[in-house]
């Protein structure tokens, strides 16, 4: 069975997507900031007979990324999903969660950039040889439609939007630079979903999002590298 490594594995889209791969019998490296308090994730790991392993990873902390690489050694990773993400302190559906022009908190904006762009790139650079050593060789950087300039007819999200646009730029470049090695790199929009981040009035349920994400990822090949894909199988403009 293939091997998945996923960040942000303790809740929201990360945890629920992980459960689908667990059901399929994949070997899973589940990364989150606080494994000790990840009760639901620990239950999945405990029931997996050793197939699901938890790792402490804070994508803002390079030392935890180095520790993860040391622990993994040369272990092949078929699919690396950078799911961990940060919007700010309010859900997308709350008025302050819209992050309108004029009230930008620049500390939050910097934190979003560290978590949503620098962190995923650090993880990709640390683990690229693990991905290269696998059969599928797929990297999914979970972005957002909010990172698309071409699809933006709303504005707002001044703290979050640039970090996802930057992640798109990084992933586009990785697709160009890693294609010759057979590695697929994809920026991915998971849908406006009812998680802690999306809030209760978001468009879709978590189950709908992760089922859609997995259906798309099941079909991804190197021919898709650099495409800005969505949970419905569509493609977004940059
Ligand atoms: N929900 C939506 O509508 C939506 C739409 C577009 C894109 N997205 C993207 O989809 C991804 C998953 O979002 P979600 O809705 O599942 O969000 P969520 O419910 O808020 O979960 C966020 C996850 O990221 C983790 N995380 C935050 N900061 C971290 C750090 N420094 N290091 C490691 N992990 C960290 C959180 O861990 P802790 O529990 O430790 O905080 C949690 O596991 C994100 O990248 C998000 O930007 C979501």
mmCIF file of C-alpha atoms and ligand atoms in Angstrom:
data_model
loop_
_atom_site.group_PDB
_atom_site.id
_atom_site.type_symbol
_atom_site.label_atom_id
_atom_site.label_comp_id
_atom_site.label_asym_id
_atom_site.label_seq_id
_atom_site.Cartn_x
_atom_site.Cartn_y
_atom_site.Cartn_z
ATOM 1 C CA UNK A 1 0.000 0.000 0.000
ATOM 2 C CA UNK A 2 1.187 3.568 -0.655
ATOM 3 C CA UNK A 3 2.343 5.950 2.053
ATOM 4 C CA UNK A 4 0.745 9.307 2.904
ATOM 5 C CA UNK A 5 2.279 12.095 4.947
ATOM 6 C CA UNK A 6 -0.166 14.818 5.919
ATOM 7 C CA UNK A 7 0.197 17.958 8.050
ATOM 8 C CA UNK A 8 -2.668 19.447 10.050
ATOM 9 C CA UNK A 9 -3.793 15.864 10.646
ATOM 10 C CA UNK A 10 -5.529 16.387 13.999
ATOM 11 C CA UNK A 11 -8.732 18.183 12.952
ATOM 12 C CA UNK A 12 -10.735 19.678 10.104
ATOM 13 C CA UNK A 13 -9.978 18.652 6.543
ATOM 14 C CA UNK A 14 -6.654 17.044 7.438
ATOM 15 C CA UNK A 15 -8.110 14.609 9.957
ATOM 16 C CA UNK A 16 -11.131 13.723 7.841
ATOM 17 C CA UNK A 17 -9.119 13.203 4.671
ATOM 18 C CA UNK A 18 -6.670 11.046 6.627
ATOM 19 C CA UNK A 19 -9.553 8.804 7.715
ATOM 20 C CA UNK A 20 -10.376 8.031 4.068
ATOM 21 C CA UNK A 21 -6.794 6.949 3.354
ATOM 22 C CA UNK A 22 -6.809 4.938 6.575
ATOM 23 C CA UNK A 23 -9.946 3.119 5.371
ATOM 24 C CA UNK A 24 -8.073 2.301 2.148
ATOM 25 C CA UNK A 25 -5.221 0.782 4.164
ATOM 26 C CA UNK A 26 -2.493 3.301 3.349
ATOM 27 C CA UNK A 27 0.520 3.692 5.614
ATOM 28 C CA UNK A 28 0.132 7.154 7.143
ATOM 29 C CA UNK A 29 2.469 9.627 8.784
ATOM 30 C CA UNK A 30 0.105 12.007 10.572
ATOM 31 C CA UNK A 31 1.670 15.314 11.576
ATOM 32 C CA UNK A 32 0.223 17.803 14.031
ATOM 33 C CA UNK A 33 1.443 20.309 16.582
ATOM 34 C CA UNK A 34 0.329 18.442 19.712
ATOM 35 C CA UNK A 35 -0.018 14.672 19.217
ATOM 36 C CA UNK A 36 -0.687 14.185 22.944
ATOM 37 C CA UNK A 37 -3.917 16.171 22.765
ATOM 38 C CA UNK A 38 -5.012 14.832 19.366
ATOM 39 C CA UNK A 39 -7.521 12.411 20.908
ATOM 40 C CA UNK A 40 -9.438 11.472 17.732
ATOM 41 C CA UNK A 41 -6.271 11.043 15.726
ATOM 42 C CA UNK A 42 -4.699 8.888 18.440
ATOM 43 C CA UNK A 43 -7.779 6.646 18.350
ATOM 44 C CA UNK A 44 -7.331 6.148 14.593
ATOM 45 C CA UNK A 45 -3.643 5.378 15.111
ATOM 46 C CA UNK A 46 -4.374 2.961 17.967
ATOM 47 C CA UNK A 47 -6.857 1.051 15.787
ATOM 48 C CA UNK A 48 -4.493 0.878 12.810
ATOM 49 C CA UNK A 49 -2.111 -1.779 14.092
ATOM 50 C CA UNK A 50 0.916 0.461 13.570
ATOM 51 C CA UNK A 51 -0.023 1.667 10.081
ATOM 52 C CA UNK A 52 -0.740 5.222 11.279
ATOM 53 C CA UNK A 53 2.132 6.995 13.052
ATOM 54 C CA UNK A 54 1.854 10.374 14.773
ATOM 55 C CA UNK A 55 4.578 13.002 14.541
ATOM 56 C CA UNK A 56 4.901 16.352 16.305
ATOM 57 C CA UNK A 57 5.225 19.070 13.672
ATOM 58 C CA UNK A 58 4.763 22.815 13.942
ATOM 59 C CA UNK A 59 5.327 24.178 10.449
ATOM 60 C CA UNK A 60 6.417 27.502 11.982
ATOM 61 C CA UNK A 61 9.260 25.710 13.786
ATOM 62 C CA UNK A 62 12.069 24.491 11.493
ATOM 63 C CA UNK A 63 13.518 22.262 14.227
ATOM 64 C CA UNK A 64 10.362 20.121 14.220
ATOM 65 C CA UNK A 65 10.609 19.756 10.437
ATOM 66 C CA UNK A 66 14.244 18.630 10.816
ATOM 67 C CA UNK A 67 13.183 16.174 13.533
ATOM 68 C CA UNK A 68 10.506 14.761 11.237
ATOM 69 C CA UNK A 69 13.077 14.225 8.477
ATOM 70 C CA UNK A 70 15.432 12.518 10.931
ATOM 71 C CA UNK A 71 12.673 10.203 12.087
ATOM 72 C CA UNK A 72 11.612 9.324 8.547
ATOM 73 C CA UNK A 73 15.103 8.813 7.176
ATOM 74 C CA UNK A 74 14.752 7.469 3.622
ATOM 75 C CA UNK A 75 11.142 6.286 4.023
ATOM 76 C CA UNK A 76 9.361 6.708 0.672
ATOM 77 C CA UNK A 77 6.361 9.075 0.765
ATOM 78 C CA UNK A 78 3.943 8.517 -2.133
ATOM 79 C CA UNK A 79 1.807 11.535 -1.327
ATOM 80 C CA UNK A 80 2.805 14.546 0.752
ATOM 81 C CA UNK A 81 -0.169 16.739 1.624
ATOM 82 C CA UNK A 82 0.568 20.102 3.207
ATOM 83 C CA UNK A 83 -2.854 20.643 4.792
ATOM 84 C CA UNK A 84 -1.991 22.716 7.888
ATOM 85 C CA UNK A 85 -3.195 26.260 7.433
ATOM 86 C CA UNK A 86 -4.026 29.462 9.271
ATOM 87 C CA UNK A 87 -6.600 32.120 8.429
ATOM 88 C CA UNK A 88 -6.430 34.377 11.469
ATOM 89 C CA UNK A 89 -8.383 34.289 14.683
ATOM 90 C CA UNK A 90 -11.911 34.342 13.187
ATOM 91 C CA UNK A 91 -13.746 31.896 10.916
ATOM 92 C CA UNK A 92 -14.267 32.834 7.265
ATOM 93 C CA UNK A 93 -17.967 33.408 7.865
ATOM 94 C CA UNK A 94 -17.616 35.927 10.713
ATOM 95 C CA UNK A 95 -17.580 39.634 9.726
ATOM 96 C CA UNK A 96 -14.053 40.085 11.132
ATOM 97 C CA UNK A 97 -13.018 36.836 9.456
ATOM 98 C CA UNK A 98 -13.503 38.571 6.106
ATOM 99 C CA UNK A 99 -10.460 40.733 6.907
ATOM 100 C CA UNK A 100 -11.659 43.930 5.206
ATOM 101 C CA UNK A 101 -9.321 46.678 4.009
ATOM 102 C CA UNK A 102 -8.239 49.145 6.687
ATOM 103 C CA UNK A 103 -8.049 46.899 9.754
ATOM 104 C CA UNK A 104 -5.194 44.582 8.821
ATOM 105 C CA UNK A 105 -3.358 43.044 11.763
ATOM 106 C CA UNK A 106 0.144 42.743 10.360
ATOM 107 C CA UNK A 107 1.281 40.268 13.022
ATOM 108 C CA UNK A 108 -1.483 37.910 11.906
ATOM 109 C CA UNK A 109 -0.577 38.558 8.269
ATOM 110 C CA UNK A 110 3.058 37.576 8.940
ATOM 111 C CA UNK A 111 1.976 34.493 10.861
ATOM 112 C CA UNK A 112 -0.287 33.448 7.977
ATOM 113 C CA UNK A 113 2.667 33.800 5.599
ATOM 114 C CA UNK A 114 4.879 31.672 7.853
ATOM 115 C CA UNK A 115 2.289 28.912 8.233
ATOM 116 C CA UNK A 116 0.728 28.934 4.771
ATOM 117 C CA UNK A 117 3.753 29.536 2.556
ATOM 118 C CA UNK A 118 7.125 29.245 4.304
ATOM 119 C CA UNK A 119 6.115 26.159 6.309
ATOM 120 C CA UNK A 120 4.880 24.101 3.350
ATOM 121 C CA UNK A 121 7.971 25.013 1.307
ATOM 122 C CA UNK A 122 10.244 23.987 4.183
ATOM 123 C CA UNK A 123 8.387 20.670 4.486
ATOM 124 C CA UNK A 124 8.662 20.094 0.721
ATOM 125 C CA UNK A 125 12.390 20.847 0.709
ATOM 126 C CA UNK A 126 12.995 18.600 3.728
ATOM 127 C CA UNK A 127 11.032 15.653 2.337
ATOM 128 C CA UNK A 128 11.518 15.889 -1.424
ATOM 129 C CA UNK A 129 13.902 12.912 -1.506
ATOM 130 C CA UNK A 130 11.318 10.821 0.358
ATOM 131 C CA UNK A 131 8.745 11.725 -2.290
ATOM 132 C CA UNK A 132 11.263 11.063 -5.067
ATOM 133 C CA UNK A 133 11.903 7.588 -3.637
ATOM 134 C CA UNK A 134 8.219 6.624 -3.861
ATOM 135 C CA UNK A 135 6.091 5.245 -6.676
ATOM 136 C CA UNK A 136 3.438 7.977 -6.931
ATOM 137 C CA UNK A 137 5.668 11.001 -6.196
ATOM 138 C CA UNK A 138 2.869 13.495 -5.514
ATOM 139 C CA UNK A 139 2.972 16.755 -3.526
ATOM 140 C CA UNK A 140 -0.301 18.530 -2.744
ATOM 141 C CA UNK A 141 -0.074 22.005 -1.257
ATOM 142 C CA UNK A 142 -3.504 22.901 0.047
ATOM 143 C CA UNK A 143 -4.174 26.474 -1.006
ATOM 144 C CA UNK A 144 -7.547 28.193 -1.367
ATOM 145 C CA UNK A 145 -9.635 29.874 -4.033
ATOM 146 C CA UNK A 146 -8.769 33.003 -2.041
ATOM 147 C CA UNK A 147 -5.209 32.632 -3.388
ATOM 148 C CA UNK A 148 -6.444 33.104 -6.950
ATOM 149 C CA UNK A 149 -6.159 36.643 -8.327
ATOM 150 C CA UNK A 150 -8.016 35.700 -11.508
ATOM 151 C CA UNK A 151 -11.017 34.317 -9.611
ATOM 152 C CA UNK A 152 -11.211 37.191 -7.111
ATOM 153 C CA UNK A 153 -14.410 39.207 -7.461
ATOM 154 C CA UNK A 154 -14.760 39.950 -3.736
ATOM 155 C CA UNK A 155 -11.543 41.456 -2.339
ATOM 156 C CA UNK A 156 -10.916 41.295 1.432
ATOM 157 C CA UNK A 157 -8.833 38.638 3.274
ATOM 158 C CA UNK A 158 -5.770 40.921 3.423
ATOM 159 C CA UNK A 159 -4.051 38.797 6.063
ATOM 160 C CA UNK A 160 -4.710 35.404 4.474
ATOM 161 C CA UNK A 161 -4.964 35.927 0.699
ATOM 162 C CA UNK A 162 -1.288 36.847 -0.009
ATOM 163 C CA UNK A 163 -0.028 33.780 1.854
ATOM 164 C CA UNK A 164 -2.058 31.449 -0.353
ATOM 165 C CA UNK A 165 -1.156 33.356 -3.546
ATOM 166 C CA UNK A 166 2.486 32.970 -2.470
ATOM 167 C CA UNK A 167 1.973 29.254 -1.866
ATOM 168 C CA UNK A 168 0.540 29.015 -5.376
ATOM 169 C CA UNK A 169 3.633 30.736 -6.791
ATOM 170 C CA UNK A 170 5.923 28.404 -4.861
ATOM 171 C CA UNK A 171 4.009 25.313 -5.977
ATOM 172 C CA UNK A 172 3.951 26.462 -9.614
ATOM 173 C CA UNK A 173 7.723 26.871 -9.487
ATOM 174 C CA UNK A 174 8.158 23.466 -7.827
ATOM 175 C CA UNK A 175 6.096 21.886 -10.607
ATOM 176 C CA UNK A 176 8.524 23.310 -13.175
ATOM 177 C CA UNK A 177 11.647 22.382 -11.233
ATOM 178 C CA UNK A 178 10.645 18.863 -10.158
ATOM 179 C CA UNK A 179 8.857 17.603 -13.263
ATOM 180 C CA UNK A 180 12.022 16.106 -14.763
ATOM 181 C CA UNK A 181 12.361 13.975 -11.630
ATOM 182 C CA UNK A 182 8.830 12.655 -12.124
ATOM 183 C CA UNK A 183 7.436 14.568 -9.140
ATOM 184 C CA UNK A 184 3.942 16.071 -9.397
ATOM 185 C CA UNK A 185 3.271 19.313 -7.482
ATOM 186 C CA UNK A 186 -0.234 20.723 -7.217
ATOM 187 C CA UNK A 187 -1.810 23.721 -5.463
ATOM 188 C CA UNK A 188 -5.277 22.653 -4.351
ATOM 189 C CA UNK A 189 -8.544 24.375 -3.349
ATOM 190 C CA UNK A 190 -10.509 22.146 -0.946
ATOM 191 C CA UNK A 191 -13.843 24.002 -1.135
ATOM 192 C CA UNK A 192 -15.461 26.479 1.260
ATOM 193 C CA UNK A 193 -16.053 23.952 4.026
ATOM 194 C CA UNK A 194 -17.679 23.856 7.472
ATOM 195 C CA UNK A 195 -14.545 23.409 9.554
ATOM 196 C CA UNK A 196 -13.320 25.627 12.401
ATOM 197 C CA UNK A 197 -11.796 27.816 9.697
ATOM 198 C CA UNK A 198 -14.733 27.856 7.283
ATOM 199 C CA UNK A 199 -17.355 28.301 10.008
ATOM 200 C CA UNK A 200 -20.845 26.832 10.260
ATOM 201 C CA UNK A 201 -22.363 28.627 7.274
ATOM 202 C CA UNK A 202 -19.715 27.622 4.739
ATOM 203 C CA UNK A 203 -20.877 26.027 1.466
ATOM 204 C CA UNK A 204 -20.163 22.348 2.028
ATOM 205 C CA UNK A 205 -19.859 19.718 4.730
ATOM 206 C CA UNK A 206 -16.461 18.277 5.615
ATOM 207 C CA UNK A 207 -17.466 14.867 4.259
ATOM 208 C CA UNK A 208 -18.358 16.343 0.860
ATOM 209 C CA UNK A 209 -15.045 18.167 0.670
ATOM 210 C CA UNK A 210 -12.780 15.278 1.625
ATOM 211 C CA UNK A 211 -14.664 12.783 -0.573
ATOM 212 C CA UNK A 212 -14.253 15.179 -3.485
ATOM 213 C CA UNK A 213 -10.587 15.857 -2.684
ATOM 214 C CA UNK A 214 -9.790 12.140 -2.563
ATOM 215 C CA UNK A 215 -11.634 11.424 -5.827
ATOM 216 C CA UNK A 216 -9.508 14.094 -7.536
ATOM 217 C CA UNK A 217 -6.250 12.967 -5.914
ATOM 218 C CA UNK A 218 -6.912 9.331 -6.874
ATOM 219 C CA UNK A 219 -6.636 10.393 -10.539
ATOM 220 C CA UNK A 220 -3.722 12.833 -10.344
ATOM 221 C CA UNK A 221 -0.747 12.034 -12.587
ATOM 222 C CA UNK A 222 2.400 13.867 -13.668
ATOM 223 C CA UNK A 223 0.336 15.306 -16.557
ATOM 224 C CA UNK A 224 -1.474 17.404 -13.928
ATOM 225 C CA UNK A 225 1.637 18.911 -12.381
ATOM 226 C CA UNK A 226 1.351 22.670 -11.843
ATOM 227 C CA UNK A 227 -2.444 22.721 -12.321
ATOM 228 C CA UNK A 228 -4.388 24.678 -9.663
ATOM 229 C CA UNK A 229 -7.024 22.023 -8.987
ATOM 230 C CA UNK A 230 -10.207 22.086 -6.934
ATOM 231 C CA UNK A 231 -12.048 19.518 -4.836
ATOM 232 C CA UNK A 232 -14.587 19.197 -7.675
ATOM 233 C CA UNK A 233 -11.918 18.386 -10.264
ATOM 234 C CA UNK A 234 -11.977 21.864 -11.800
ATOM 235 C CA UNK A 235 -9.050 24.212 -12.370
ATOM 236 C CA UNK A 236 -8.653 27.791 -11.116
ATOM 237 C CA UNK A 237 -6.933 30.734 -12.802
ATOM 238 C CA UNK A 238 -3.843 32.095 -11.056
HETATM 239 N N1 LIG B 1 -12.320 25.406 5.461
HETATM 240 C C1 LIG B 1 -12.322 26.123 4.349
HETATM 241 O O1 LIG B 1 -13.388 26.663 3.940
HETATM 242 C C2 LIG B 1 -11.070 26.256 3.532
HETATM 243 C C3 LIG B 1 -11.188 26.892 2.287
HETATM 244 C C4 LIG B 1 -10.055 27.024 1.504
HETATM 245 C C5 LIG B 1 -8.834 26.511 1.938
HETATM 246 N N2 LIG B 1 -8.746 25.919 3.163
HETATM 247 C C6 LIG B 1 -7.434 25.386 3.570
HETATM 248 O O2 LIG B 1 -7.572 24.022 3.892
HETATM 249 C C7 LIG B 1 -6.606 23.651 4.904
HETATM 250 C C8 LIG B 1 -7.320 22.963 6.063
HETATM 251 O O3 LIG B 1 -8.228 23.906 6.601
HETATM 252 P P1 LIG B 1 -9.338 23.527 7.683
HETATM 253 O O4 LIG B 1 -10.588 24.189 7.224
HETATM 254 O O5 LIG B 1 -9.303 22.080 7.970
HETATM 255 O O6 LIG B 1 -8.772 24.385 8.924
HETATM 256 P P2 LIG B 1 -8.878 24.148 10.500
HETATM 257 O O7 LIG B 1 -10.057 23.322 10.832
HETATM 258 O O8 LIG B 1 -8.747 25.500 11.080
HETATM 259 O O9 LIG B 1 -7.568 23.279 10.803
HETATM 260 C C9 LIG B 1 -6.296 23.871 10.626
HETATM 261 C C10 LIG B 1 -5.244 22.820 10.831
HETATM 262 O O10 LIG B 1 -3.957 23.410 10.613
HETATM 263 C C11 LIG B 1 -3.173 23.149 11.760
HETATM 264 N N3 LIG B 1 -2.163 24.185 11.992
HETATM 265 C C12 LIG B 1 -2.344 25.513 12.183
HETATM 266 N N4 LIG B 1 -1.175 26.110 12.403
HETATM 267 C C13 LIG B 1 -0.230 25.145 12.361
HETATM 268 C C14 LIG B 1 1.180 25.116 12.516
HETATM 269 N N5 LIG B 1 1.878 26.218 12.777
HETATM 270 N N6 LIG B 1 1.833 23.933 12.388
HETATM 271 C C15 LIG B 1 1.150 22.806 12.130
HETATM 272 N N7 LIG B 1 -0.185 22.745 11.992
HETATM 273 C C16 LIG B 1 -0.859 23.913 12.104
HETATM 274 C C17 LIG B 1 -4.158 23.090 12.916
HETATM 275 O O11 LIG B 1 -3.559 22.477 14.027
HETATM 276 P P3 LIG B 1 -3.927 22.921 15.561
HETATM 277 O O12 LIG B 1 -5.130 22.087 15.955
HETATM 278 O O13 LIG B 1 -2.701 22.597 16.337
HETATM 279 O O14 LIG B 1 -4.240 24.380 15.546
HETATM 280 C C18 LIG B 1 -5.241 22.250 12.255
HETATM 281 O O15 LIG B 1 -4.872 20.900 12.220
HETATM 282 C C19 LIG B 1 -5.882 24.947 5.285
HETATM 283 O O16 LIG B 1 -4.657 25.028 4.599
HETATM 284 C C20 LIG B 1 -6.838 26.035 4.809
HETATM 285 O O17 LIG B 1 -6.177 27.250 4.527
HETATM 286 C C21 LIG B 1 -9.839 25.763 3.964
#
